[in-house]
Amino acid sequence: MPTPDFVLELRKKIGHDPLWLPGITGVVLDADDRVLLVRRADDDRWTVVAGILEPGEQPAVGILREIYEETGVEAEIERLVSIEALEPSAYPNGDQVQYLDLCFRCRPIRGEARVNDDESTEVGWFSLDALPDIPAREARCIANALRPDPTPWFISQADPVS
């Protein structure tokens, strides 16, 4: 995945030090309750669509952009699913990051799912009872998107991450 120019400019100033970034995630569910997943080109894992906001970009606009850029599917937002500070992580080049992620439940409105950029090697719709191996965080996003309570999920001091 190409690193956005604004991150490259920041990295010139801070090196590999931790960088706090706004993340966005989209759980796209169709009328048959299938979820749209991408197989990432960098680590070969199946995940829901995710990315980072461009400077000044609104979160809902950003996730719709990411969904289209990665899958060719145009979607619309149904609701905010969760707000979560993800665990700090590091990229192979040593860059340290931590994301504040906003996850949205979306539905497709047009377009055929396909690999639409170089960030993924496969794109597909998966039945909820036949998901490929996905990271626990993505499984939690899908579970939260399926909750009947429309209140966004978040971690309070009393809530453990599950």
Coordinates of C-alpha atoms in Angstrom, one line a residue:
M1 CA 0.0 0.0 0.0
P2 CA 1.4 3.4 -0.9
T3 CA 2.0 5.7 2.1
P4 CA 0.0 8.9 1.7
D5 CA 2.1 12.0 0.9
F6 CA 1.1 13.8 4.1
V7 CA 2.4 10.9 6.2
L8 CA 5.7 10.8 4.3
E9 CA 6.1 14.6 5.0
L10 CA 5.4 14.0 8.7
R11 CA 7.8 11.1 8.8
K12 CA 10.6 13.4 7.5
K13 CA 10.1 15.4 10.7
I14 CA 9.5 12.7 13.3
G15 CA 11.3 9.7 11.8
H16 CA 9.9 6.3 13.0
D17 CA 8.4 7.8 16.2
P18 CA 4.8 7.0 17.1
L19 CA 2.3 8.7 14.9
W20 CA -1.4 9.0 15.9
L21 CA -3.6 8.6 12.8
P22 CA -7.4 8.7 12.1
G23 CA -8.5 5.3 10.9
I24 CA -11.8 4.4 9.2
T25 CA -13.3 1.0 8.7
G26 CA -16.4 -0.1 6.7
V27 CA -18.5 -3.2 7.3
V28 CA -20.4 -3.4 4.0
L29 CA -23.4 -5.7 4.2
D30 CA -25.6 -6.5 1.3
A31 CA -29.3 -7.5 1.2
D32 CA -28.4 -11.1 1.7
D33 CA -26.3 -10.4 4.8
R34 CA -23.0 -11.1 3.0
V35 CA -20.0 -9.0 4.0
L36 CA -17.6 -7.4 1.6
L37 CA -14.0 -8.4 2.3
V38 CA -10.6 -7.7 0.7
R39 CA -7.5 -9.8 0.8
R40 CA -4.7 -7.4 1.6
A41 CA -1.7 -7.3 -0.7
D42 CA 0.7 -6.5 2.1
D43 CA 0.0 -9.4 4.5
D44 CA -2.4 -11.7 2.5
R45 CA -5.1 -11.5 5.2
W46 CA -8.8 -11.1 4.6
T47 CA -10.2 -8.0 6.2
V48 CA -13.1 -5.5 6.0
V49 CA -12.3 -2.3 4.1
A50 CA -10.2 0.1 6.1
G51 CA -7.9 3.1 5.6
I52 CA -6.9 6.5 6.9
L53 CA -8.4 9.9 6.4
E54 CA -6.8 12.5 4.2
P55 CA -6.2 15.8 6.0
G56 CA -9.5 17.6 6.5
E57 CA -11.6 14.7 5.2
Q58 CA -14.8 13.8 7.0
P59 CA -14.9 10.2 8.3
A60 CA -18.1 9.1 6.5
V61 CA -16.8 10.6 3.2
G62 CA -13.4 8.9 3.7
I63 CA -14.8 5.4 4.3
L64 CA -17.0 5.6 1.2
R65 CA -13.9 6.7 -0.8
E66 CA -11.9 3.8 0.6
I67 CA -14.7 1.3 -0.2
Y68 CA -14.9 2.5 -3.8
E69 CA -11.1 2.8 -4.3
E70 CA -10.4 -0.8 -3.0
T71 CA -13.5 -2.7 -4.3
G72 CA -15.2 -0.7 -7.0
V73 CA -18.4 -0.8 -4.9
E74 CA -20.3 2.4 -4.3
A75 CA -21.9 2.4 -0.8
E76 CA -23.8 4.5 1.6
I77 CA -23.5 4.8 5.3
E78 CA -26.2 3.2 7.5
R79 CA -24.7 4.1 10.9
L80 CA -21.6 4.6 13.0
V81 CA -20.7 1.2 14.5
S82 CA -17.8 1.8 16.9
I83 CA -15.1 4.2 18.0
E84 CA -11.9 2.5 19.2
A85 CA -8.3 3.3 19.9
L86 CA -6.4 0.4 18.3
E87 CA -3.2 -1.0 19.9
P88 CA 0.1 0.6 18.9
S89 CA 1.8 -1.2 16.0
A90 CA 4.8 -0.9 13.8
Y91 CA 5.4 -1.5 10.1
P92 CA 8.3 -3.5 8.7
N93 CA 10.3 -0.3 8.0
G94 CA 10.1 0.7 11.7
D95 CA 7.4 3.3 11.5
Q96 CA 5.3 3.2 14.7
V97 CA 1.6 4.0 14.5
Q98 CA -1.6 4.0 16.5
Y99 CA -5.0 4.5 15.0
L100 CA -8.2 6.1 16.4
D101 CA -10.7 4.1 14.3
L102 CA -14.3 4.9 13.4
C103 CA -16.1 1.9 12.0
F104 CA -19.3 2.4 9.9
R105 CA -21.9 -0.1 8.8
C106 CA -22.6 0.5 5.1
R107 CA -24.7 -1.0 2.3
P108 CA -23.8 -1.2 -1.4
I109 CA -25.8 0.9 -3.8
R110 CA -24.1 0.1 -7.1
G111 CA -21.0 -1.5 -8.7
E112 CA -19.6 -5.0 -8.9
A113 CA -17.0 -6.1 -6.3
R114 CA -13.6 -6.4 -7.8
V115 CA -9.9 -5.6 -7.1
N116 CA -9.8 -1.9 -7.9
D117 CA -6.3 -0.8 -6.8
D118 CA -3.0 -2.3 -5.7
E119 CA -4.0 -2.6 -2.0
S120 CA -5.7 -5.9 -2.4
T121 CA -5.3 -9.1 -4.3
E122 CA -8.9 -10.4 -4.0
V123 CA -12.3 -8.9 -3.2
G124 CA -15.4 -10.9 -2.5
W125 CA -18.8 -11.1 -0.8
F126 CA -18.9 -13.7 2.1
S127 CA -21.8 -15.2 3.9
L128 CA -21.6 -14.5 7.6
D129 CA -21.6 -18.3 8.3
A130 CA -18.7 -18.9 5.9
L131 CA -16.2 -16.2 6.6
P132 CA -12.5 -16.8 5.8
D133 CA -10.0 -16.5 8.6
I134 CA -10.1 -12.8 9.6
P135 CA -8.3 -10.9 12.5
A136 CA -10.2 -10.7 15.8
R137 CA -10.6 -6.9 15.4
E138 CA -12.4 -7.3 12.1
A139 CA -14.6 -10.0 13.5
R140 CA -15.5 -7.6 16.4
C141 CA -16.4 -4.9 13.8
I142 CA -18.7 -7.3 11.9
A143 CA -20.3 -8.4 15.2
N144 CA -20.9 -4.8 16.3
A145 CA -22.3 -3.9 12.9
L146 CA -24.8 -6.7 13.3
R147 CA -26.0 -5.6 16.8
P148 CA -29.6 -4.4 16.8
D149 CA -28.7 -1.6 19.2
P150 CA -27.7 1.3 16.9
T151 CA -25.6 3.0 19.7
P152 CA -21.9 3.0 18.6
W153 CA -19.8 0.5 20.6
F154 CA -16.9 1.9 22.5
I155 CA -14.6 0.8 25.4
S156 CA -15.2 2.4 28.7
Q157 CA -12.9 2.0 31.7
A158 CA -15.1 -0.9 32.8
D159 CA -15.2 -2.7 29.5
P160 CA -12.5 -5.2 28.4
V161 CA -11.7 -5.5 24.8
S162 CA -13.1 -8.8 23.5

